[in-house]
XYZ file of C-alpha atoms in Angstrom:
499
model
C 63.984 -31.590 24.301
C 60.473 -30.978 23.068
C 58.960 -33.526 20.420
C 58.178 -30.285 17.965
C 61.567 -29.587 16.467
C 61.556 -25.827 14.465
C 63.146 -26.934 11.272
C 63.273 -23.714 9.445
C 64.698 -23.838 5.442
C 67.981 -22.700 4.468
C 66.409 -19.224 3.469
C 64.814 -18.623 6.533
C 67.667 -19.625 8.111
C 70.102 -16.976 6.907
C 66.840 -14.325 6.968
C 66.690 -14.619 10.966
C 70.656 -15.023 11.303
C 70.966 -11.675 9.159
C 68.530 -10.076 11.429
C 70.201 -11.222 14.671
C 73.207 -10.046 13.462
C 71.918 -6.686 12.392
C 70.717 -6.485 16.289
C 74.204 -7.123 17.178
C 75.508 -4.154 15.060
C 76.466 -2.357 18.065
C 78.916 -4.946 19.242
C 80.444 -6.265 16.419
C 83.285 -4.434 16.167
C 84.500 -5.655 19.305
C 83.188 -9.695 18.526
C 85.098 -9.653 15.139
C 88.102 -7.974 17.494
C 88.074 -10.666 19.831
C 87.375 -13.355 17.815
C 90.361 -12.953 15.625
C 92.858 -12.266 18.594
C 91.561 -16.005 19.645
C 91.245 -17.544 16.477
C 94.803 -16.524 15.398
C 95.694 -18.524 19.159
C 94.305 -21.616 17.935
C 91.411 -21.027 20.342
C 87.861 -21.021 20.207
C 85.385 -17.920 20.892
C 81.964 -17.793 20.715
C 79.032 -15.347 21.806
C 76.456 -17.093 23.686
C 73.391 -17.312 25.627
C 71.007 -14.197 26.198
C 72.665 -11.385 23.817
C 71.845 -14.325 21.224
C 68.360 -14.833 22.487
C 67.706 -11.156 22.155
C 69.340 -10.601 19.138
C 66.811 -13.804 17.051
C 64.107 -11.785 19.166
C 64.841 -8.421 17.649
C 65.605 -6.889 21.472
C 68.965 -4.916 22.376
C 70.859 -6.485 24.858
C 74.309 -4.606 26.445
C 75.742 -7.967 27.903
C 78.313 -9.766 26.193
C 78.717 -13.618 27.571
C 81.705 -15.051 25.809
C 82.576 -18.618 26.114
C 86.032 -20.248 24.793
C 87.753 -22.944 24.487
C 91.031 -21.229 26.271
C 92.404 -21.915 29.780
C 91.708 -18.909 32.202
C 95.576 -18.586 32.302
C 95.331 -18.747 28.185
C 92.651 -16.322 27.970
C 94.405 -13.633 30.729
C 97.208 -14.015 28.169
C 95.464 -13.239 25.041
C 93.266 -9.964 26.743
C 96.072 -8.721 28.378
C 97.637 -6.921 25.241
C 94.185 -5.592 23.977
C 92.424 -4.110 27.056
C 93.375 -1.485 29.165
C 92.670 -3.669 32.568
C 91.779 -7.103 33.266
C 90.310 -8.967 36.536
C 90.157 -12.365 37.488
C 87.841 -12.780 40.277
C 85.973 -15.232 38.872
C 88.945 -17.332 38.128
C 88.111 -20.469 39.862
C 84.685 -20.777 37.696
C 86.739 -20.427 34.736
C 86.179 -16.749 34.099
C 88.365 -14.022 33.119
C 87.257 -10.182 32.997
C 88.538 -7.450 30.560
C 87.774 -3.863 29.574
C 88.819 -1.574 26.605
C 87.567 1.869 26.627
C 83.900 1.487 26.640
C 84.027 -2.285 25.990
C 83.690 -4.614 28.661
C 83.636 -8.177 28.408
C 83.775 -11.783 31.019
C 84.779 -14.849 29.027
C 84.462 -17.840 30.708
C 85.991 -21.630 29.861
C 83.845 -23.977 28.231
C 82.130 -25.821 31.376
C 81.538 -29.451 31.908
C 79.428 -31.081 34.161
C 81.008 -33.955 36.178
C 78.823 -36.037 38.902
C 79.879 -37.739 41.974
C 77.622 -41.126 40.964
C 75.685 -41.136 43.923
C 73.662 -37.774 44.600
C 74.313 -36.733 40.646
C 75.377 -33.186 42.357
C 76.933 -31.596 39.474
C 80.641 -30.277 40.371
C 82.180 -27.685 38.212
C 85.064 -28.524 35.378
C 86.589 -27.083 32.724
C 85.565 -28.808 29.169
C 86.856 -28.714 25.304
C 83.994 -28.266 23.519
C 80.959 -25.806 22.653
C 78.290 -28.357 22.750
C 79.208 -29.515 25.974
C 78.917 -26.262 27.515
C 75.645 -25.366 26.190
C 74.108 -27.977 27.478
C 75.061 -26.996 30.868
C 73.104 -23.722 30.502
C 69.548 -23.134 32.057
C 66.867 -23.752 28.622
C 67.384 -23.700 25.381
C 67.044 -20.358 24.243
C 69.843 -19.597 26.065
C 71.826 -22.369 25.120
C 72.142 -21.100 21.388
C 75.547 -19.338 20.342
C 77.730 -17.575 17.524
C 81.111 -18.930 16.664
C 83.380 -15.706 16.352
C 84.521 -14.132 13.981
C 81.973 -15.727 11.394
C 79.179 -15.970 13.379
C 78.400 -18.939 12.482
C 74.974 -19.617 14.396
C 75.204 -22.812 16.623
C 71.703 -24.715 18.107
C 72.325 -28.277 19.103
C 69.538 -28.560 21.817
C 66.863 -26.530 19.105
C 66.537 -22.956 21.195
C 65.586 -21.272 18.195
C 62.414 -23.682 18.064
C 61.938 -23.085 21.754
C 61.319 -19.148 20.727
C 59.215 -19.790 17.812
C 56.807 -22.030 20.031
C 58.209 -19.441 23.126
C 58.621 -22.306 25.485
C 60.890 -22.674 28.238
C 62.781 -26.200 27.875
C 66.231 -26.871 29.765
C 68.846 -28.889 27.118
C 69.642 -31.083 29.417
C 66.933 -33.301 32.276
C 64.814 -30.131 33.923
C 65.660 -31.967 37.355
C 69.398 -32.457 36.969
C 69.127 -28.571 35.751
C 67.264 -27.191 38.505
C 70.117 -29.076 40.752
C 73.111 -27.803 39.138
C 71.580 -24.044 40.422
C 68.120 -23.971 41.964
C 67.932 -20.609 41.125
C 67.124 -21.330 37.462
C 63.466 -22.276 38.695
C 63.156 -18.288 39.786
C 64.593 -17.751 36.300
C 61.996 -19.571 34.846
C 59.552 -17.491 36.431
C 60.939 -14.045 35.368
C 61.566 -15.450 32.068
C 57.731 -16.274 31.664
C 57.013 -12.410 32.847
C 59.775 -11.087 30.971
C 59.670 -12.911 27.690
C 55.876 -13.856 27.640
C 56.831 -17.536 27.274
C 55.205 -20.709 29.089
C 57.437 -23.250 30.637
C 57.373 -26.376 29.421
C 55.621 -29.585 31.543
C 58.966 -31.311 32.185
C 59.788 -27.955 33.738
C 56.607 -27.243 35.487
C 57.182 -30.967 37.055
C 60.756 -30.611 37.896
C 60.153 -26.802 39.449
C 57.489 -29.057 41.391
C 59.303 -31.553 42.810
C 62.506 -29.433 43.607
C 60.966 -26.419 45.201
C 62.324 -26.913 48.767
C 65.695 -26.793 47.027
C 65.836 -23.025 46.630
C 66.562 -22.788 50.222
C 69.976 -23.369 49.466
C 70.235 -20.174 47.336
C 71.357 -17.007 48.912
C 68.388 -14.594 49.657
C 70.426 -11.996 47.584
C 70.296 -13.896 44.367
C 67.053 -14.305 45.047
C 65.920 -11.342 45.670
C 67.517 -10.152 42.241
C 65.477 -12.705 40.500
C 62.274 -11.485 41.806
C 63.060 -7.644 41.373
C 63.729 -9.009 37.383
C 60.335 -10.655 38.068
C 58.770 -7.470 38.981
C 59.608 -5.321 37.129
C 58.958 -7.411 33.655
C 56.047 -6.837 31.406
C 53.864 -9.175 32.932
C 54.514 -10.303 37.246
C 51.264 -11.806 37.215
C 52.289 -14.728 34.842
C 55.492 -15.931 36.793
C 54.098 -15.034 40.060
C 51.593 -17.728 39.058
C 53.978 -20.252 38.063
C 55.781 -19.540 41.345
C 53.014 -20.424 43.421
C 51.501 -23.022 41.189
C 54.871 -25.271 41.827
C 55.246 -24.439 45.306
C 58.069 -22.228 44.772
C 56.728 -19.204 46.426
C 55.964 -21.216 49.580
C 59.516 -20.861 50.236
C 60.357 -17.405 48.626
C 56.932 -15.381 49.152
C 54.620 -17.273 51.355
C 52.487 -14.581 52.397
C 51.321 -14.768 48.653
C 49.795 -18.444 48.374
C 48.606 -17.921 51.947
C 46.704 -15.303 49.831
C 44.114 -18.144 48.573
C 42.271 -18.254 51.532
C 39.205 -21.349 51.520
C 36.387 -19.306 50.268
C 33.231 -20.264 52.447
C 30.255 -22.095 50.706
C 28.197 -18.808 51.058
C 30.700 -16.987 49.503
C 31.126 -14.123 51.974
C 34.623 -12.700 50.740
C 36.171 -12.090 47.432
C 39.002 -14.732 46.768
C 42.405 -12.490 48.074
C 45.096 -14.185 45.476
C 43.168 -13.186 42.743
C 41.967 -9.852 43.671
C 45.985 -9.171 44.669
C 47.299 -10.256 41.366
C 44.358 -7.509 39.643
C 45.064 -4.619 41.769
C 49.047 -5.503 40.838
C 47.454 -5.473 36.752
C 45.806 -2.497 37.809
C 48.587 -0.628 39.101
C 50.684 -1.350 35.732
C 48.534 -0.396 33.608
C 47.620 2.931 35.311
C 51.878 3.516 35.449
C 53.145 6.271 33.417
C 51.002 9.431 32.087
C 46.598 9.449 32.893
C 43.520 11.621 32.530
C 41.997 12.808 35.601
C 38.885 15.204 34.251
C 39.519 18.775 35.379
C 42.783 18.628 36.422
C 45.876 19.494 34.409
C 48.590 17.446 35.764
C 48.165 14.207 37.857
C 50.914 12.574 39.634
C 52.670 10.610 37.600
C 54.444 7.263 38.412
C 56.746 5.935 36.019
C 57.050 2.686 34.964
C 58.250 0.134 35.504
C 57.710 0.669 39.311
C 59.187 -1.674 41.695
C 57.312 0.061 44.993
C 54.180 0.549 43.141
C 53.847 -3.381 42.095
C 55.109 -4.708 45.453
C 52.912 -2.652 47.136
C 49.888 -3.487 44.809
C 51.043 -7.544 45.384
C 51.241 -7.545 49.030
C 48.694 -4.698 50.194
C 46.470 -7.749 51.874
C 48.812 -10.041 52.979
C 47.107 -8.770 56.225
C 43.683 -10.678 55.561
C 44.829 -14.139 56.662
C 45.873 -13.241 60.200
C 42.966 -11.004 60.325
C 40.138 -12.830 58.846
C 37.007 -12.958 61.026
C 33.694 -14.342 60.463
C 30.565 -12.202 62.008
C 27.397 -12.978 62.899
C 24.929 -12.960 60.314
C 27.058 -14.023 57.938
C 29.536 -10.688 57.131
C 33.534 -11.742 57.359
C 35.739 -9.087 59.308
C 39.921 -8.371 58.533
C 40.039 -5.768 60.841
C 43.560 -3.757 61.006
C 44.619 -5.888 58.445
C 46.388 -2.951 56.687
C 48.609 -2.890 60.018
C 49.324 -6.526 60.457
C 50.102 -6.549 56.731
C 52.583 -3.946 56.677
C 54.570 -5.433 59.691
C 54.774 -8.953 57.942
C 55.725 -7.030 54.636
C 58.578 -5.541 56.510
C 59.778 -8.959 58.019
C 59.224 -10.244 54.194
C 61.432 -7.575 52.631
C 63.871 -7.615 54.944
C 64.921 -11.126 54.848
C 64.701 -10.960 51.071
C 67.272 -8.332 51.274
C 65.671 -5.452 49.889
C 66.746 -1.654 50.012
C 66.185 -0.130 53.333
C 64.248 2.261 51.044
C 61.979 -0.041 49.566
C 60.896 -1.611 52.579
C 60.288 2.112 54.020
C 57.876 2.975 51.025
C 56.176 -0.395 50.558
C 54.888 -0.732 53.953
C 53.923 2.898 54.273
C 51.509 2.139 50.859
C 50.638 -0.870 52.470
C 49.336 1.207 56.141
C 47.666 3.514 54.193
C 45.974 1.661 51.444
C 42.652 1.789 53.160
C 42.399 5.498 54.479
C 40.705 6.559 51.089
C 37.730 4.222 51.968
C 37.439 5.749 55.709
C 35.947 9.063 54.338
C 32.595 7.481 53.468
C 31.216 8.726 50.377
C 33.857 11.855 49.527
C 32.590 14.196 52.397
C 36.011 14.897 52.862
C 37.277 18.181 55.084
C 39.981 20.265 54.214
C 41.309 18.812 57.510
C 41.012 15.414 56.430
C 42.999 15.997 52.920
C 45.608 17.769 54.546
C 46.420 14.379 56.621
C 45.956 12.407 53.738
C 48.344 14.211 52.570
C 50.796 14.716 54.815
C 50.794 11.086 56.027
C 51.407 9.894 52.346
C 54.501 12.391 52.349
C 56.437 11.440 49.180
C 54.218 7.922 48.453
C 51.458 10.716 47.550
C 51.392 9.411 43.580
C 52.279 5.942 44.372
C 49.223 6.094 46.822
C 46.570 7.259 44.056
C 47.609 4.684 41.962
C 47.718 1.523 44.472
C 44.117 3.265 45.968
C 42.258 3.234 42.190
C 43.737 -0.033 41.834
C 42.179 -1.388 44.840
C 38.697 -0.707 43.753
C 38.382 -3.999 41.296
C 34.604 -4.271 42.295
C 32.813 -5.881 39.549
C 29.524 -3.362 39.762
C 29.825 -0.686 37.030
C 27.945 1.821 39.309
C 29.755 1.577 41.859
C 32.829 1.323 40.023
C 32.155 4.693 38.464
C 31.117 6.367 41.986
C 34.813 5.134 43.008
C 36.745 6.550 40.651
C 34.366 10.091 40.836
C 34.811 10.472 44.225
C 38.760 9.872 43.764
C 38.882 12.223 41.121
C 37.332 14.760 43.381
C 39.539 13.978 45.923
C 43.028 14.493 43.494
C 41.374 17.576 42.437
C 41.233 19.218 46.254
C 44.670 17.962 46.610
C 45.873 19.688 44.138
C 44.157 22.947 45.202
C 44.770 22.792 48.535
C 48.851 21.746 47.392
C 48.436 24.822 45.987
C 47.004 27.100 48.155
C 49.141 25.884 51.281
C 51.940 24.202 50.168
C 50.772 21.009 51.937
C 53.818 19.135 50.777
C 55.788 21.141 53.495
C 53.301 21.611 56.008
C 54.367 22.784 59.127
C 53.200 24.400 62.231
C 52.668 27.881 62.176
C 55.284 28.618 65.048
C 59.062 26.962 65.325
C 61.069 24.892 68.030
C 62.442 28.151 69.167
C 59.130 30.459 69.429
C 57.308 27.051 71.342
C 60.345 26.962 73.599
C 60.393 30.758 74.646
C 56.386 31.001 74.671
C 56.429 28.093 77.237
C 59.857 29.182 78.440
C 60.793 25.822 78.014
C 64.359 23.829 76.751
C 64.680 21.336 73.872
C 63.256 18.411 74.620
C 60.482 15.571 75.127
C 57.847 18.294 75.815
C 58.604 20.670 73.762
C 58.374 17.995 70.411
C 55.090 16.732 72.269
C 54.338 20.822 71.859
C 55.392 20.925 68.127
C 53.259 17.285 67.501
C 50.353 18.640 69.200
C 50.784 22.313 66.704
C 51.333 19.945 63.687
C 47.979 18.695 64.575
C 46.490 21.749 65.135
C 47.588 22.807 61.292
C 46.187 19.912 59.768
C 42.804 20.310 61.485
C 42.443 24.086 61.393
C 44.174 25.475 58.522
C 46.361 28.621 58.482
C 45.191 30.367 61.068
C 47.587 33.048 61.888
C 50.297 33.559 65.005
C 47.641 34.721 67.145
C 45.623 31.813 67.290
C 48.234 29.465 66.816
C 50.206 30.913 70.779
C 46.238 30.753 72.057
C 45.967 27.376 71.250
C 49.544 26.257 72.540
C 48.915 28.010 75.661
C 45.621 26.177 75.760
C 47.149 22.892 75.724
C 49.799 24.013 78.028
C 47.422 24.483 80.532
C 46.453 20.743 80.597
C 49.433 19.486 80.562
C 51.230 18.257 84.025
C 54.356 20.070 83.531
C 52.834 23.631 83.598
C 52.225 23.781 86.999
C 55.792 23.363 87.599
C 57.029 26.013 85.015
């Protein structure tokens, strides 16, 4: 525990019960419910962990965590006459499940940690007392509770200091923690983004020292930890405690590899930084903007889990790619390319939605087209690919591209963001003019197929591909033109002669 115990007065005290309580107002109904129904038993019930947390930091929470000094088989008993189902899947860690209309509730039996003497791996079993479980839990902000029915507030290990100083502190040794579950080390990461709190050194050095040890964790609980992560207020802060302990070497390592050895002349921006702004970029441009002369931008709500992983990973290319030139210029040609393929191989093992993956590395291959168009002497040709390669990402692409431009000259800055705001503007005239969201050639399958008097097939999509094209380049042109041009390339093509 830390050194700087949070002593508040007796008045205080009750003040910040009475207001945790008052956030529990929704729930407390069914806590008195259950409380008495256990009490009555001889038992003891008590609400603990995060719905506590929340409710001393004035946040709604919808989970219930229930802890009790009933058996499983005791605690089956006693919910059985009261809710409408029950379930005991998670019988062997002591838990038993229950719901009542709306209500649903897990209560689990007080837990004890037991060690074998040798490797001090923790095993699970069952204990008899509320102190002893809390100290089990992952910091002390979570290890605070309310006895049921009185709710009488319980801190042994000082979690309601650890939120007045906001500091992440385990209630028992960080290291012995961090064993019992590795994964509480990716908790104290999204905990930092989520909570705006700054783990404590015991934890910093324990999250250290113990980072291999999350290989042992199943990439789906991981990968749940770092959507949490993502999605939070503020990535950037347990992203950097992630890599700073050596934990994302074995979760994200394409994001460390990010802090590439900038050369003494100084020929490249340093990536890891410049990744974690565009990500800061990209949240703070979620949700309604202002784009001069035009009445409706895209809008990406937030939080957006595409948008931020795209923003974090966008140059994960740039190591593989990197390239120093003569006289002195550094090269990461295709990196946009190389990125997206080892974004793919990232999300995938990390378990994420096929989805996801899909629209990440799609951001990720196009975040450089934008810059390919010089200085905004863009053709109508040229937006209508932009467009139609960007398909749905189209919004998500605006933001990730404005976020990309985190030069530090305010001219050139400003000449950036113009020339995007010219190019959103054409968009959204030419989107209206020609429908470019469902652009398609200006003959079918079935009129290429009976102009060429050929069947479905190879050729014939080769024939629609090569009419796409044509669209994009040329505009709306009219049937006419469009069979002139088919026949054209018809002509060159080595299955004509044979037709």
């Amino acid at each position: 525990m830390s050194d700087q115990q949070f002593t508040p007065d007796p008045s205080s005290l009750r003040a910040l019960r009475e207001r945790a309580v008052a956030q529990l107002a929704p729930h407390l109904r069914l806590l008195t419910e259950l409380g008495e129904i256990f009490t009555a038993a001889g038992h003891e019930l008590a609400l603990v962990g995060g719905p506590v947390r929340d409710a001393f930091l004035g946040r709604r929470s919808n989970d219930i965590d229930l802890t009790t000094s009933a058996s499983p088989e005791q605690t089956e008993a006693l919910l059985k006459p009261w809710a409408s189902t029950t379930w005991d899947i998670g019988r062997d860690f002591g838990t038993i499940g229950a719901q009542k209309g709306e209500w649903k509730v897990e209560i689990t039996t007080y837990r004890a940690d037991a060690y074998d003497g040798v490797t001090r791996k923790p095993v699970v079993a069952f204990g008899d007392n509320l102190d002893d479980d809390l100290v089990r839990r992952d910091f002390t902000v979570n290890a605070m509770a309310m006895r049921l029915p009185t709710m009488e507030f319980v801190d042994p290990y000082d979690g309601l200091g650890a939120l007045a100083r906001k500091e992440l502190i385990t209630p028992a040794p960080a290291e012995v923690s961090f064993a019992d579950d590795p994964l509480r080390m990716m908790r104290a990461a999204r905990f930092v983004a989520q909570l705006g709190f700054t783990a404590a050194p015991p934890v910093v050095e324990a999250m250290t020292e113990r980072a291999a040890t999350i290989a042992i964790v199943s990439p789906e609980r991981v990968h749940d930890e770092l959507v949490k992560l993502m999605v939070a207020p503020d990535p950037r802060a347990g992203l950097e405690l992630l890599v700073d302990t050596g934990l994302a070497d074995h979760v994200l390592p394409e994001l460390p590899a990010l802090k590439l050895e900038i050369d003494e002349h100084h020929r490249h921006k340093d990536v890891y930084e410049h990744s974690l702004t565009v990500l800061d970029r990209a949240i703070a441009l979620e949700g309604p903007r202002v784009v001069e002369g035009l009445e409706a931008p895209a809008v990406v709500e937030g939080p957006d889990l595409v948008l931020r992983l795209a923003a974090l990973l966008h140059d994960i290319g740039k190591p593989a790619t990197r390239r120093f030139e003569r006289g002195g210029g550094v090269s990461f040609h295709h990196h946009e390319i190389v990125g997206a393929k080892l974004a793919r191989k990232r999300l995938r093992e990390l378990r994420f939605e096929k989805n996801v993956v899909r629209d990440v590395t799609r951001l990720i291959e196009l975040h450089l087209r934008f810059h390919g168009y010089g200085g905004g002497e863009w053709t109508d040709s040229a937006v209508r690919r932009y467009v139609t390669d960007a398909g749905d990402q189209l919004a998500r692409l605006h933001l990730l591209t404005r976020s990309d431009c985190t030069t530090r000259n305010k001219r050139k800055a400003a000449a950036l963001a113009a020339t995007y705001d010219d190019l959103e503007r054409r968009i959204a005239r030419l989107m209206e003019q020609e429908e470019l969201g469902k652009v398609r050639p200006e003959l079918d399958g079935n009129q290429i197929g009976e102009i060429l008097g050929i069947a479905p097939g190879p050729v014939l999509g080769r024939a629609y591909k090569h009419l796409l094209a044509f669209r994009l380049d040329a505009g709306q042109v009219g049937a006419d033109a469009v069979r002139a041009e088919l026949l054209r390339w018809w002509s060159e093509q080595p299955e004509s002669s044979g037709s």
